CSV table of C-alpha atoms and ligand atoms in Angstrom, one decimal:
chain,number,residue,atom,x,y,z
A,784,MET,CA,13.4,-20.2,-43.3
A,785,GLN,CA,15.9,-19.2,-46.0
A,786,ASP,CA,15.1,-15.9,-47.6
A,787,THR,CA,17.1,-15.7,-50.8
A,788,GLN,CA,14.7,-13.2,-52.5
A,789,ARG,CA,15.2,-10.2,-50.2
A,790,HIS,CA,14.4,-7.5,-52.8
A,791,THR,CA,10.8,-7.0,-53.7
A,792,ARG,CA,10.0,-8.5,-57.0
A,793,LYS,CA,7.7,-7.0,-59.6
A,794,ILE,CA,6.0,-10.3,-60.0
A,795,VAL,CA,5.7,-13.8,-58.4
A,796,ILE,CA,3.9,-16.6,-60.1
A,797,ILE,CA,2.6,-19.5,-58.1
A,798,GLY,CA,2.1,-22.8,-60.0
A,799,SER,CA,3.7,-24.4,-63.0
A,800,GLY,CA,1.1,-25.8,-65.3
A,801,PRO,CA,0.4,-24.3,-68.8
A,802,ALA,CA,-1.0,-21.2,-67.1
A,803,GLY,CA,2.0,-20.6,-64.8
A,804,TYR,CA,4.7,-21.1,-67.5
A,805,THR,CA,2.8,-19.1,-70.1
A,806,ALA,CA,2.4,-16.2,-67.6
A,807,ALA,CA,6.1,-16.5,-66.9
A,808,ILE,CA,7.0,-16.4,-70.6
A,809,TYR,CA,5.0,-13.2,-71.1
A,810,ALA,CA,6.2,-11.6,-67.9
A,811,ALA,CA,9.8,-12.5,-68.5
A,812,ARG,CA,9.7,-11.1,-72.1
A,813,ALA,CA,8.2,-7.9,-70.6
A,814,ARG,CA,11.3,-7.7,-68.4
A,815,LEU,CA,9.4,-8.2,-65.2
A,816,GLU,CA,11.9,-10.8,-64.0
A,817,PRO,CA,9.4,-13.3,-62.7
A,818,LEU,CA,10.0,-15.7,-59.9
A,819,LEU,CA,7.9,-18.9,-60.2
A,820,TYR,CA,7.2,-21.4,-57.5
A,821,GLU,CA,6.8,-24.7,-59.3
A,822,GLY,CA,5.5,-26.9,-56.4
A,823,PHE,CA,7.1,-30.0,-55.1
A,824,TYR,CA,5.0,-32.2,-52.6
A,825,SER,CA,1.8,-30.6,-53.8
A,826,GLY,CA,2.3,-32.3,-57.2
A,827,PRO,CA,4.8,-32.5,-60.0
A,828,ALA,CA,6.2,-29.3,-61.5
A,829,GLY,CA,4.3,-29.0,-64.7
A,830,GLY,CA,0.9,-29.7,-63.2
A,831,GLN,CA,-1.7,-32.2,-64.4
A,832,LEU,CA,-0.3,-32.7,-67.8
A,833,MET,CA,2.6,-34.5,-66.1
A,834,THR,CA,0.2,-37.3,-65.4
A,835,THR,CA,-1.3,-37.4,-68.9
A,836,THR,CA,-0.3,-39.6,-71.8
A,837,ASP,CA,-0.8,-38.2,-75.2
A,838,VAL,CA,-1.9,-34.6,-75.7
A,839,GLU,CA,-3.6,-34.6,-79.1
A,840,ASN,CA,-5.5,-31.3,-78.9
A,841,TYR,CA,-2.8,-28.8,-78.2
A,842,PRO,CA,-2.4,-26.8,-81.4
A,843,GLY,CA,1.0,-27.0,-83.1
A,844,PHE,CA,1.6,-30.7,-82.4
A,845,PRO,CA,-0.2,-32.4,-85.3
A,846,GLU,CA,1.2,-35.8,-84.3
A,847,GLY,CA,0.4,-35.2,-80.6
A,848,ILE,CA,3.0,-34.9,-77.8
A,849,THR,CA,3.2,-36.5,-74.3
A,850,GLY,CA,2.2,-34.4,-71.3
A,851,PRO,CA,5.6,-34.4,-69.7
A,852,GLU,CA,7.3,-33.5,-73.0
A,853,ILE,CA,5.1,-30.5,-73.7
A,854,MET,CA,5.6,-29.2,-70.1
A,855,GLU,CA,9.4,-29.5,-70.4
A,856,LEU,CA,9.1,-27.3,-73.5
A,857,PHE,CA,6.9,-24.8,-71.6
A,858,LYS,CA,9.4,-24.6,-68.8
A,859,LYS,CA,12.4,-24.2,-71.2
A,860,GLN,CA,10.7,-21.4,-72.9
A,861,ALA,CA,9.9,-19.6,-69.6
A,862,GLU,CA,13.6,-20.0,-68.5
A,863,ARG,CA,15.0,-18.9,-71.8
A,864,PHE,CA,13.7,-15.4,-71.1
A,865,GLY,CA,15.0,-15.3,-67.5
A,866,THR,CA,12.2,-16.8,-65.3
A,867,VAL,CA,13.7,-18.1,-62.0
A,868,CYS,CA,11.9,-21.4,-61.1
A,869,LEU,CA,11.9,-22.6,-57.5
A,870,THR,CA,11.0,-26.3,-57.0
A,871,GLU,CA,9.0,-25.8,-53.8
A,872,ASP,CA,5.5,-25.4,-52.6
A,873,VAL,CA,4.0,-22.1,-51.4
A,874,GLN,CA,2.8,-22.7,-47.9
A,875,ASN,CA,1.0,-19.4,-47.3
A,876,VAL,CA,0.7,-15.9,-48.6
A,877,ASP,CA,0.0,-12.5,-47.0
A,878,PHE,CA,-2.1,-10.3,-49.2
A,879,SER,CA,-3.2,-8.1,-46.3
A,880,LYS,CA,-0.4,-5.6,-46.9
A,881,ARG,CA,1.8,-4.5,-49.8
A,882,PRO,CA,4.1,-5.6,-51.1
A,883,PHE,CA,2.6,-9.1,-50.9
A,884,THR,CA,4.6,-11.8,-49.2
A,885,ILE,CA,4.8,-15.4,-50.4
A,886,GLN,CA,6.2,-18.1,-48.1
A,887,GLY,CA,7.6,-21.1,-49.9
A,888,SER,CA,8.8,-24.3,-48.2
A,889,SER,CA,12.3,-22.8,-48.0
A,890,THR,CA,12.2,-19.5,-49.8
A,891,ALA,CA,10.2,-16.4,-48.8
A,892,SER,CA,9.7,-13.6,-51.4
A,893,SER,CA,7.7,-10.4,-51.8
A,894,ALA,CA,6.2,-8.9,-54.9
A,895,HIS,CA,4.0,-6.1,-56.1
A,896,ALA,CA,1.9,-8.4,-58.2
A,897,VAL,CA,1.1,-12.1,-57.8
A,898,ILE,CA,-0.3,-14.5,-60.4
A,899,ILE,CA,-1.9,-17.7,-58.9
A,900,CYS,CA,-1.9,-20.7,-61.2
A,901,THR,CA,-2.0,-23.6,-58.8
A,902,GLY,CA,-4.5,-25.6,-60.8
A,903,ALA,CA,-6.7,-28.4,-59.5
A,904,ALA,CA,-6.1,-31.9,-58.1
A,905,ALA,CA,-8.0,-35.2,-58.7
A,906,LYS,CA,-11.0,-35.7,-56.4
A,907,ARG,CA,-11.5,-38.8,-54.3
A,908,LEU,CA,-14.9,-40.2,-53.3
A,909,ASP,CA,-15.5,-41.3,-49.7
A,910,ILE,CA,-16.3,-45.0,-50.4
A,911,PRO,CA,-15.8,-47.6,-47.6
A,912,GLY,CA,-12.5,-49.3,-48.1
A,913,THR,CA,-10.9,-46.5,-50.2
A,914,ARG,CA,-9.9,-44.2,-47.3
A,915,ASP,CA,-6.4,-43.5,-46.0
A,916,GLY,CA,-5.3,-46.5,-43.9
A,917,GLU,CA,-7.7,-48.8,-45.8
A,918,PHE,CA,-6.9,-49.6,-49.5
A,919,TRP,CA,-5.9,-46.1,-50.6
A,920,GLN,CA,-2.6,-46.6,-52.5
A,921,LYS,CA,-3.0,-50.3,-52.0
A,922,GLY,CA,-5.0,-50.8,-55.2
A,923,VAL,CA,-7.0,-47.6,-54.9
A,924,SER,CA,-5.6,-44.6,-56.8
A,925,ALA,CA,-6.8,-41.3,-58.4
A,926,CYS,CA,-4.3,-41.5,-61.3
A,927,ALA,CA,-4.2,-44.5,-63.6
A,928,VAL,CA,-1.5,-42.9,-65.7
A,929,CYS,CA,0.8,-42.4,-62.7
A,930,ASP,CA,0.1,-45.8,-61.0
A,931,GLY,CA,-1.4,-48.1,-63.6
A,932,ALA,CA,1.8,-49.7,-64.8
A,933,ILE,CA,2.8,-51.2,-61.5
A,934,PRO,CA,2.8,-55.0,-61.2
A,935,LEU,CA,-0.1,-54.9,-58.7
A,936,PHE,CA,-2.5,-54.1,-61.6
A,937,ARG,CA,-1.2,-56.6,-64.2
A,938,ASN,CA,-3.7,-59.0,-65.7
A,939,LYS,CA,-6.4,-58.1,-63.2
A,940,ASP,CA,-9.9,-56.8,-63.6
A,941,LEU,CA,-9.6,-53.0,-62.9
A,942,TYR,CA,-12.4,-50.5,-62.2
A,943,VAL,CA,-12.5,-46.8,-63.1
A,944,ILE,CA,-15.2,-44.5,-61.6
A,945,GLY,CA,-16.4,-41.6,-63.8
A,946,GLY,CA,-17.8,-40.9,-67.2
A,947,GLY,CA,-15.8,-37.9,-68.4
A,948,ASP,CA,-12.7,-37.6,-70.6
A,949,ALA,CA,-10.4,-38.4,-67.7
A,950,ALA,CA,-12.3,-41.6,-66.9
A,951,CYS,CA,-12.2,-42.7,-70.6
A,952,GLU,CA,-8.5,-41.8,-70.9
A,953,GLU,CA,-7.7,-43.8,-67.7
A,954,ALA,CA,-9.7,-46.8,-68.8
A,955,LEU,CA,-8.0,-46.8,-72.2
A,956,PHE,CA,-4.6,-46.5,-70.6
A,957,LEU,CA,-5.3,-49.4,-68.2
A,958,THR,CA,-6.2,-51.7,-71.1
A,959,HIS,CA,-2.5,-52.1,-71.7
A,960,TYR,CA,-2.1,-53.9,-68.3
A,961,ALA,CA,-5.5,-55.2,-67.2
A,962,SER,CA,-7.3,-58.3,-68.2
A,963,LYS,CA,-10.4,-56.2,-68.4
A,964,VAL,CA,-11.4,-52.6,-67.5
A,965,TYR,CA,-14.8,-51.8,-66.1
A,966,LEU,CA,-16.0,-48.2,-66.3
A,967,VAL,CA,-18.5,-47.5,-63.5
A,968,HIS,CA,-20.7,-44.6,-64.3
A,969,ARG,CA,-23.6,-43.2,-62.3
A,970,ARG,CA,-25.6,-42.3,-65.4
A,971,ASP,CA,-26.6,-43.9,-68.7
A,972,GLU,CA,-24.6,-41.6,-70.9
A,973,LEU,CA,-20.9,-40.6,-70.9
A,974,ARG,CA,-20.0,-36.9,-70.3
A,975,ALA,CA,-16.7,-37.4,-72.3
A,976,SER,CA,-16.0,-35.8,-75.7
A,977,LYS,CA,-17.4,-37.8,-78.7
A,978,ILE,CA,-14.0,-39.0,-79.8
A,979,MET,CA,-13.0,-40.3,-76.3
A,980,ALA,CA,-16.4,-41.9,-75.7
A,981,GLU,CA,-16.3,-43.7,-79.1
A,982,ARG,CA,-12.8,-45.1,-78.4
A,983,THR,CA,-13.9,-46.3,-75.0
A,984,LEU,CA,-17.2,-47.8,-76.1
A,985,LYS,CA,-15.6,-49.8,-78.9
A,986,HIS,CA,-12.6,-51.0,-77.1
A,987,PRO,CA,-12.9,-54.8,-76.7
A,988,LYS,CA,-11.3,-54.8,-73.2
A,989,ILE,CA,-13.6,-52.1,-71.7
A,990,GLU,CA,-17.1,-52.6,-70.4
A,991,VAL,CA,-19.2,-49.8,-69.0
A,992,LEU,CA,-21.4,-50.5,-66.0
A,993,TRP,CA,-24.1,-47.9,-66.5
A,994,ASP,CA,-26.2,-46.4,-63.8
A,995,SER,CA,-23.8,-47.8,-61.2
A,996,VAL,CA,-21.7,-46.7,-58.3
A,997,VAL,CA,-19.0,-48.5,-56.3
A,998,ASP,CA,-20.5,-49.2,-52.9
A,999,SER,CA,-17.4,-50.6,-51.1
A,1000,VAL,CA,-14.0,-52.0,-51.7
A,1001,SER,CA,-12.5,-55.0,-49.9
A,1002,GLY,CA,-9.4,-57.1,-49.8
A,1003,ASP,CA,-6.5,-58.4,-47.7
A,1004,SER,CA,-3.3,-56.4,-47.9
A,1005,VAL,CA,-4.4,-55.1,-51.3
A,1006,VAL,CA,-7.7,-54.6,-53.1
A,1007,LYS,CA,-9.3,-57.9,-54.1
A,1008,ALA,CA,-13.0,-57.0,-54.7
A,1009,VAL,CA,-15.4,-54.2,-55.3
A,1010,THR,CA,-19.1,-54.1,-54.6
A,1011,ILE,CA,-21.1,-52.5,-57.4
A,1012,LEU,CA,-24.5,-51.0,-56.7
A,1013,HIS,CA,-26.9,-50.7,-59.7
A,1014,LEU,CA,-28.8,-47.5,-58.9
A,1015,LYS,CA,-32.0,-48.4,-60.9
A,1016,SER,CA,-32.5,-51.9,-59.5
A,1017,ALA,CA,-30.7,-51.4,-56.2
A,1018,ALA,CA,-29.0,-54.7,-56.8
A,1019,LYS,CA,-25.5,-55.1,-55.3
A,1020,GLN,CA,-22.9,-57.4,-56.7
A,1021,THR,CA,-19.4,-58.1,-55.4
A,1022,ARG,CA,-16.8,-58.8,-58.1
A,1023,PRO,CA,-13.1,-59.6,-58.1
A,1024,ALA,CA,-11.0,-56.6,-58.7
A,1025,GLY,CA,-7.3,-55.8,-58.7
A,1026,GLY,CA,-7.7,-52.0,-58.5
A,1027,LEU,CA,-10.0,-49.1,-58.4
A,1028,PHE,CA,-9.3,-45.7,-60.0
A,1029,PHE,CA,-11.1,-42.4,-59.3
A,1030,ALA,CA,-11.7,-40.2,-62.3
A,1031,VAL,CA,-14.5,-38.0,-61.0
A,1032,GLY,CA,-13.2,-34.5,-61.5
A,1033,HIS,CA,-11.0,-32.1,-59.6
A,1034,VAL,CA,-10.8,-29.8,-56.7
A,1035,PRO,CA,-9.0,-26.5,-57.0
A,1036,ASN,CA,-5.7,-26.1,-55.2
A,1037,THR,CA,-6.5,-23.1,-53.1
A,1038,ALA,CA,-6.1,-24.3,-49.5
A,1039,PHE,CA,-2.8,-22.4,-49.1
A,1040,LEU,CA,-4.7,-19.1,-49.5
A,1041,GLN,CA,-6.3,-19.6,-46.1
A,1042,GLY,CA,-9.1,-17.1,-46.6
A,1043,GLN,CA,-6.9,-14.3,-48.2
A,1044,LEU,CA,-9.1,-14.2,-51.4
A,1045,PRO,CA,-12.8,-14.8,-51.9
A,1046,LEU,CA,-13.5,-18.2,-53.4
A,1047,THR,CA,-16.5,-19.7,-55.0
A,1048,GLU,CA,-18.6,-22.3,-53.1
A,1049,THR,CA,-16.5,-25.0,-54.6
A,1050,GLY,CA,-13.2,-23.4,-53.8
A,1051,TYR,CA,-12.3,-21.8,-57.1
A,1052,ILE,CA,-10.8,-18.3,-57.2
A,1053,GLN,CA,-13.3,-15.7,-58.3
A,1054,VAL,CA,-12.2,-13.5,-61.2
A,1055,LYS,CA,-13.9,-10.6,-62.9
A,1056,PRO,CA,-15.6,-12.2,-65.9
A,1057,GLY,CA,-13.5,-12.0,-69.1
A,1058,THR,CA,-10.3,-11.1,-67.1
A,1059,THR,CA,-7.9,-12.7,-64.6
A,1060,THR,CA,-8.3,-10.0,-62.0
A,1061,THR,CA,-9.3,-11.1,-58.6
A,1062,SER,CA,-11.1,-8.9,-56.0
A,1063,LEU,CA,-7.6,-7.8,-54.8
A,1064,GLU,CA,-5.8,-5.3,-56.9
A,1065,GLY,CA,-2.4,-6.8,-58.0
A,1066,VAL,CA,-3.5,-10.4,-57.5
A,1067,PHE,CA,-4.4,-12.4,-60.6
A,1068,ALA,CA,-5.5,-16.0,-61.2
A,1069,ALA,CA,-5.2,-18.1,-64.3
A,1070,GLY,CA,-5.8,-21.7,-65.4
A,1071,ASP,CA,-7.9,-24.4,-63.6
A,1072,VAL,CA,-7.7,-22.7,-60.2
A,1073,GLN,CA,-10.2,-20.1,-61.6
A,1074,ASP,CA,-11.9,-22.2,-64.3
A,1075,HIS,CA,-14.2,-25.1,-63.7
A,1076,VAL,CA,-15.7,-24.9,-67.1
A,1077,TYR,CA,-13.1,-25.4,-69.9
A,1078,ARG,CA,-10.1,-26.8,-67.9
A,1079,GLN,CA,-7.9,-27.4,-71.0
A,1080,ALA,CA,-4.2,-26.9,-71.4
A,1081,ILE,CA,-4.8,-24.3,-74.1
A,1082,THR,CA,-7.3,-22.3,-72.1
A,1083,ALA,CA,-5.0,-22.4,-69.1
A,1084,ALA,CA,-2.2,-21.1,-71.3
A,1085,GLY,CA,-4.5,-18.4,-72.7
A,1086,THR,CA,-5.5,-17.2,-69.3
A,1087,GLY,CA,-1.8,-17.3,-68.2
A,1088,CYS,CA,-1.0,-14.9,-71.0
A,1089,MET,CA,-4.0,-12.7,-70.0
A,1090,ALA,CA,-2.8,-12.6,-66.4
A,1091,ALA,CA,0.8,-11.6,-67.4
A,1092,LEU,CA,-0.6,-8.8,-69.6
A,1093,GLU,CA,-3.0,-7.6,-66.9
A,1094,ALA,CA,-0.2,-7.7,-64.3
A,1095,GLU,CA,2.1,-5.7,-66.6
A,1096,ARG,CA,-0.6,-3.1,-67.0
A,1097,TYR,CA,-1.2,-3.0,-63.2
A,1098,LEU,CA,2.5,-2.6,-62.5
A,1099,SER,CA,2.8,0.2,-65.1
A,1100,SER,CA,-0.1,2.0,-63.3
A,1101,LEU,CA,2.0,1.8,-60.1
A,1102,GLY,CA,4.8,3.6,-62.0
A,1103,ASP,CA,7.2,0.6,-61.7
B,405,NDP,P1,-15.5,-34.2,-65.6
B,405,NDP,O1,-16.1,-33.2,-64.6
B,405,NDP,O2,-15.6,-33.9,-67.0
B,405,NDP,O3,-16.1,-35.6,-65.3
B,405,NDP,C1,-16.2,-36.2,-64.0
B,405,NDP,C2,-17.0,-37.5,-64.1
B,405,NDP,O4,-17.1,-38.0,-62.8
B,405,NDP,C3,-18.4,-37.3,-64.6
B,405,NDP,O5,-18.7,-38.3,-65.5
B,405,NDP,C4,-19.3,-37.4,-63.3
B,405,NDP,O6,-20.5,-38.0,-63.5
B,405,NDP,C5,-18.4,-38.3,-62.5
B,405,NDP,N1,-18.7,-38.0,-61.0
B,405,NDP,C6,-18.5,-36.8,-60.4
B,405,NDP,N2,-18.8,-37.0,-59.1
B,405,NDP,C7,-19.2,-38.3,-58.9
B,405,NDP,C8,-19.7,-39.0,-57.8
B,405,NDP,N3,-19.8,-38.4,-56.6
B,405,NDP,N4,-20.0,-40.3,-58.0
B,405,NDP,C9,-19.8,-40.9,-59.2
B,405,NDP,N5,-19.4,-40.2,-60.3
B,405,NDP,C10,-19.1,-38.9,-60.2
B,405,NDP,O7,-14.0,-34.3,-65.2
B,405,NDP,P2,-12.7,-34.9,-66.0
B,405,NDP,O8,-11.6,-35.0,-65.0
B,405,NDP,O9,-13.1,-36.1,-66.7
B,405,NDP,O10,-12.4,-33.8,-67.0
B,405,NDP,C11,-12.1,-32.5,-66.6
B,405,NDP,C12,-11.8,-31.6,-67.9
B,405,NDP,O11,-10.5,-32.0,-68.4
B,405,NDP,C13,-12.8,-31.7,-68.9
B,405,NDP,O12,-12.9,-30.5,-69.5
B,405,NDP,C14,-12.2,-32.7,-69.9
B,405,NDP,O13,-12.7,-32.5,-71.2
B,405,NDP,C15,-10.7,-32.4,-69.8
B,405,NDP,N6,-9.9,-33.6,-70.1
B,405,NDP,C16,-9.6,-33.9,-71.4
B,405,NDP,C17,-8.8,-35.0,-71.7
B,405,NDP,C18,-8.5,-35.2,-73.1
B,405,NDP,O14,-9.0,-34.6,-74.0
B,405,NDP,N7,-7.6,-36.2,-73.4
B,405,NDP,C19,-8.4,-36.0,-70.7
B,405,NDP,C20,-8.8,-35.6,-69.4
B,405,NDP,C21,-9.6,-34.5,-69.1
B,405,NDP,P3,-21.7,-37.2,-64.4
B,405,NDP,O15,-21.3,-37.3,-65.8
B,405,NDP,O16,-22.9,-37.9,-64.0
B,405,NDP,O17,-21.6,-35.8,-63.9
């Protein structure tokens, strides 16, 4: 392993979504010279917004902005004040002794304070036919915005599972390519925000299959059909399909912590309410990795700012 960061840093930030870059902007402006691990295989630098189309609700962009564009701006702003960004994943950390050590895929570092902003990743459901080695990535995907434009999905009936904002956004996005999009939702009411739900429900190419789940997926070398189970009548129907997309929420990216910090039952980092402090002094968490409620770019950025301010205060208390 290369160790190009031999001196102990004041602060290391893990993760590069709105939380990570905002923490970096504040930490860099406070002259804490942050090192930020952006991630690589674990997902694109920039986090979930890199796989989003238009961001219409981030204040300051009245005409909207694309996810990748806004993340490029976040990163530029962090680098402008001296943040060093490493395009690699953190494989493990050692918080049992101080300074803390952070092991990236090629760069190890140590720091007096760490801010974790590793976000969350799209969840998959364990449906027969969708697993690895079956039709996963052969017509089954957890990101319509990443995969929806490929020829495999053109002019086919496509299915999206979920009833939240992500499901609506994915369904709307897929209307550009599909002959028809079916939103399969397990209840009779969407969870999505009013504006997204309205757009979805009135779109001529989208039909919602209420009270329904996908029972199985079948095909040859790629997906050819889905079997839908109507939960109220228990009726099953197999229908032609060119693709299936999961939009059923997210799991926090905390596996690399390997028990070094207490997590909630669902794997989120526990922070003291109203703060970003974890149970370990000097370790802070911001963004979706500690928030299963709001999960917005603006709230992630807000908690990133809080984490940097709290880390700065902590470092001052050490006399650094
Ligand atoms: P949500 O948790 O909001 O929605 C998940 C959906 O998946 C729900 O409808 C849920 O059903 C369904 N679901 C969960 N588990 C299962 C299961 N086992 N079987 C079938 N269906 C299941 O997640 P999202 O990813 O949609 O959104 C996360 C956050 O990101 C939200 O705060 C959202 O507002 C935000 N967001 C905003 C966007 C925007 O404004 N453009 C775009 C995307 C996300 P049920 O409703 O029955 O629980």
